[in-house]
Amino acid sequence: MPVLKNAKRWPLALMMGLCLAMASPVADAFEVESVEARFDDGLVIADARLRYALSEPARDALENGVPLVIEQRLVIERPRWWWRNVRVVERERRYQLQYHAMSRRFVLTWIGTGESRSFRSLDALLEELGRVESWPLVRSERLDAEQVYQLAMETTLDLEALPRLLRTVTLTDGDWQLGSETRRVEVRR
Amino acid sequence: MSWLRSEGFVRVALSVLLIVSLYLLSAATENSERFGRLYVWLLLLNGVVIVALLGLILNNILRLVRSVQRRETGSRLTLKLMALFVLLAVLPGLIVYAFSMQFLQRGVDSWFDVRIERALDDALALSQAALDQRMRDMQQRVEDAASELVDVEPAMTPVILGDLREQIRASELTLLGENGQIIAASSIDTVSILPHRPEEGILLQLRQDRPYVGLDPIGNAGLHIRALVPAPSPDGPGSSRVLQGLFPVSPRVNDLAEQVELAFSEYRELAYLRGPLKDSFSLTLSLVLLLSLLFAVWSAFYLARRLVAPVSRLAEGTRAMAAGRYGTQLPPGGNDELGSLVHSFNDMSRRVAEVRDAARRSQALVESQRAYLEAVLGRLSSGVLALAPDGSLRTFNQAASDILSVPLHTGVGQPLSGLAAEHPDFEPFAELVDQHRQGNGTDWRAEIALDTAEGRRVLMCSGTALPGEGEIGGHVIVFDDVTTLIQAQRDAAWGEVARRLAHEIRNPLTPIQLSAERLQLKVAPALDGEAAALLERSTQTIVHQVEVMKDMVQAFSDYARPPALQRRPVDLNALIREVVELYRGEPGEPQLELELADDLPPLMADPGRVRQLLNNLLRNALEAAEPGSCHITLSTARGEGRYADRIELDVQDNGPGFSEDMLNRLFEPYVTTKARGSGLGLAIVKKIVEEHRGTISARNVSHGARITVRLPLDVALTTESGDSP
């Protein structure tokens, strides 16, 4: 009787989901392995290496034609000991991952530009997605030379971008709570 | 009551809130963007409500269990109603839920058709197959182009590449070096500077001399065929250059392929989302059911309590009534049948209380009447006995006990004959009563003489049957001690007789004596010897007899009018010893035995009269006894019980005792069994006793007779009351 089995599981799943919905996303699926900022040509530019590992349900959904959106966020903050940090700049990039059945290829599309590339395997795609090179963040002048800034980077799977039906499930399912912990490095001009 | 009502309001508010939240939840579950964002919060809210409801239900269950354990009124009824309500709510709910779930699962599944899925798969496969041929062509073309590039000088490569691209109708032709770096490229798109590089994996494949051909969806440009082949370099076969050609598929094919791709992936997505869809609907449905059921269960507690409240109040009220707390009033409970039941209960309770009060009042009245009657009976000098229908003694008054000289309280509840067995003196009375009781006569009167411990008594009895049947009926017997009354009447009569006799006889006696003496004086000298002697004897006899008669008349006179008493303290014992001494040595050698109490207080009395009393009594006893074997016992004692203020003097002889006839008239004048004597002895004794306010009684004992005299000790009373003339 799957009905009863489900009915038994619901309250538990519900409670879990409620807890998860309130907590931060599970942080071990994605990882910001390294992130660094450099000054080049009057700009602050970031390079990073990210590691992506999709959970089984996410991989399954992708292979079944559900597009996934992964967000990468970079923030430069000026720390304050007495109050919240000041956000100097906040940048984000959104990528769509999609399986193209006709060509049997995985397509990575940068949503901001519409630029896309296709990969024979998902791993190749994720490898490419994890390579962030020369991401211009802000003009160097915006940063005070006297100050020490923090560059923070994180990446998450955007659940809001999922089909709505799937969203209700993902809210209550830990396997869908994919994201990295925020990695911070100091930036000094 | 107020908490029930306020709980009711809370319940209504909660149920409205619940319905709204459930509506929003279902709206969010359906494809509605408006509420989609609320979904989590709705889940959270509903979750909180579920937890709250579970808590409330648990609390209610605990309360119920505790009250059942404590056996509180109405708790078991609440439990039953609860179980019933829950069953009524849960069972249909679960059935509907099961069916809904099944419909949901099947309904969602039925949207998906295996044939459509197969058709889409086939369409995709067909498209791929259709493109496969083309891809092989393109690969061939690139291979041809690669072979033409073999001999081209490096400097000429870009030019030749451009020609070749046009020749093989590629949109882009790129020559890649050993490490994947671009050596030369030619593109139909002059805007884009960078050629589309192949990924590392493909280059790796090429390094193993395996050509690659595949479809590549390129962003804005549509579907392309990418073909990579090894391109031999002019340097020799060792080098590994790669030629990549990108070919657009024809717009029509591109469109068709895109359509097929779109349809396929949409269907795939839908089919994939079937699970989450079902889960999501199931979640909402389960949530709705769970909330509804929990709410129903919670409400069932409320309803059960609300329904049972008047019943348990009634039960408590009834218990209170049973425990005797009449007049218990319950709070009014609505206008339904239970309400009217409560109303009726209150009416009944009030009436019972009124009846109880009336009963109490009448009981108090009866009690006071009884007390009144008892007081009256207690003050009566007549004895009163009440007998139950079976003849057993029910009540009596003190006078009855005193008159009969029997402790009647020991015989309450048993027939009089039982009492008679213990006290033989009582037997004639018991017989008389039983005889009249068994006879059908309603009223009866009888006189009876009883030999009581206090002496002989004459009782005037009258009895009647009490009205009423069974327990209530019975008999009442009233009797009076008429001994003294009769005696007094007789005394008065005798007093009158004595006075008249004295008066009538005394008057002619002196002339008779004088006449006789004159006769002697005048006639004697005239007579001769013999006649004179006769006259002498006769007149002597007359004079002597007149003297005797004078004495007798004097005695009568004394009896009728005794001298005044000269009271002073008298030691009775000393007086007795003194008198007894006179009788020792009398003819017949009487044996006189004294049993005198040592601690006898002095008596306020006239010693002369007391001496006369003792004399009379002793003489009476001596005369009664057989000559030669006379034995008289005199005893004195302090009275006991109700005679505590008296001194008792007993004189007992061993004579034949008094005859029955004698006993009744013993103390009357001229009552005697003896040949000589005036017959005034005991009458005078009685008179002396009465002068001293004492009592006298006589009775027969086993050998002989006993006369008991009781003289009061109460000096004050005797002195105050004075000496009667």
Coordinates of C-alpha atoms in Angstrom, one line a residue, chain B residues 20 45 54 88 141 180 205 208 219 221 225-226 299 346 361 406 445-446 490 563 633:
Chain B
V20 CA -8.3 29.4 4.6
L45 CA 1.7 27.1 9.3
L54 CA -1.7 16.9 18.4
L88 CA -17.5 8.5 12.7
R141 CA 33.5 15.8 -46.6
G180 CA 44.3 21.7 -29.4
Q205 CA 39.4 10.7 -29.0
Q208 CA 43.7 8.0 -30.9
G219 CA 23.1 28.5 -28.8
A221 CA 22.7 29.2 -34.4
I225 CA 26.9 18.8 -37.1
R226 CA 30.3 18.8 -35.8
S299 CA -13.8 18.8 18.2
N346 CA -34.4 21.0 39.8
R361 CA -41.4 19.8 60.9
V406 CA -41.1 -3.9 90.0
R445 CA -62.0 -2.0 85.0
A446 CA -60.8 -4.2 87.8
R490 CA -62.2 3.5 106.5
P563 CA -53.2 14.0 122.0
T633 CA -37.5 -10.5 115.3

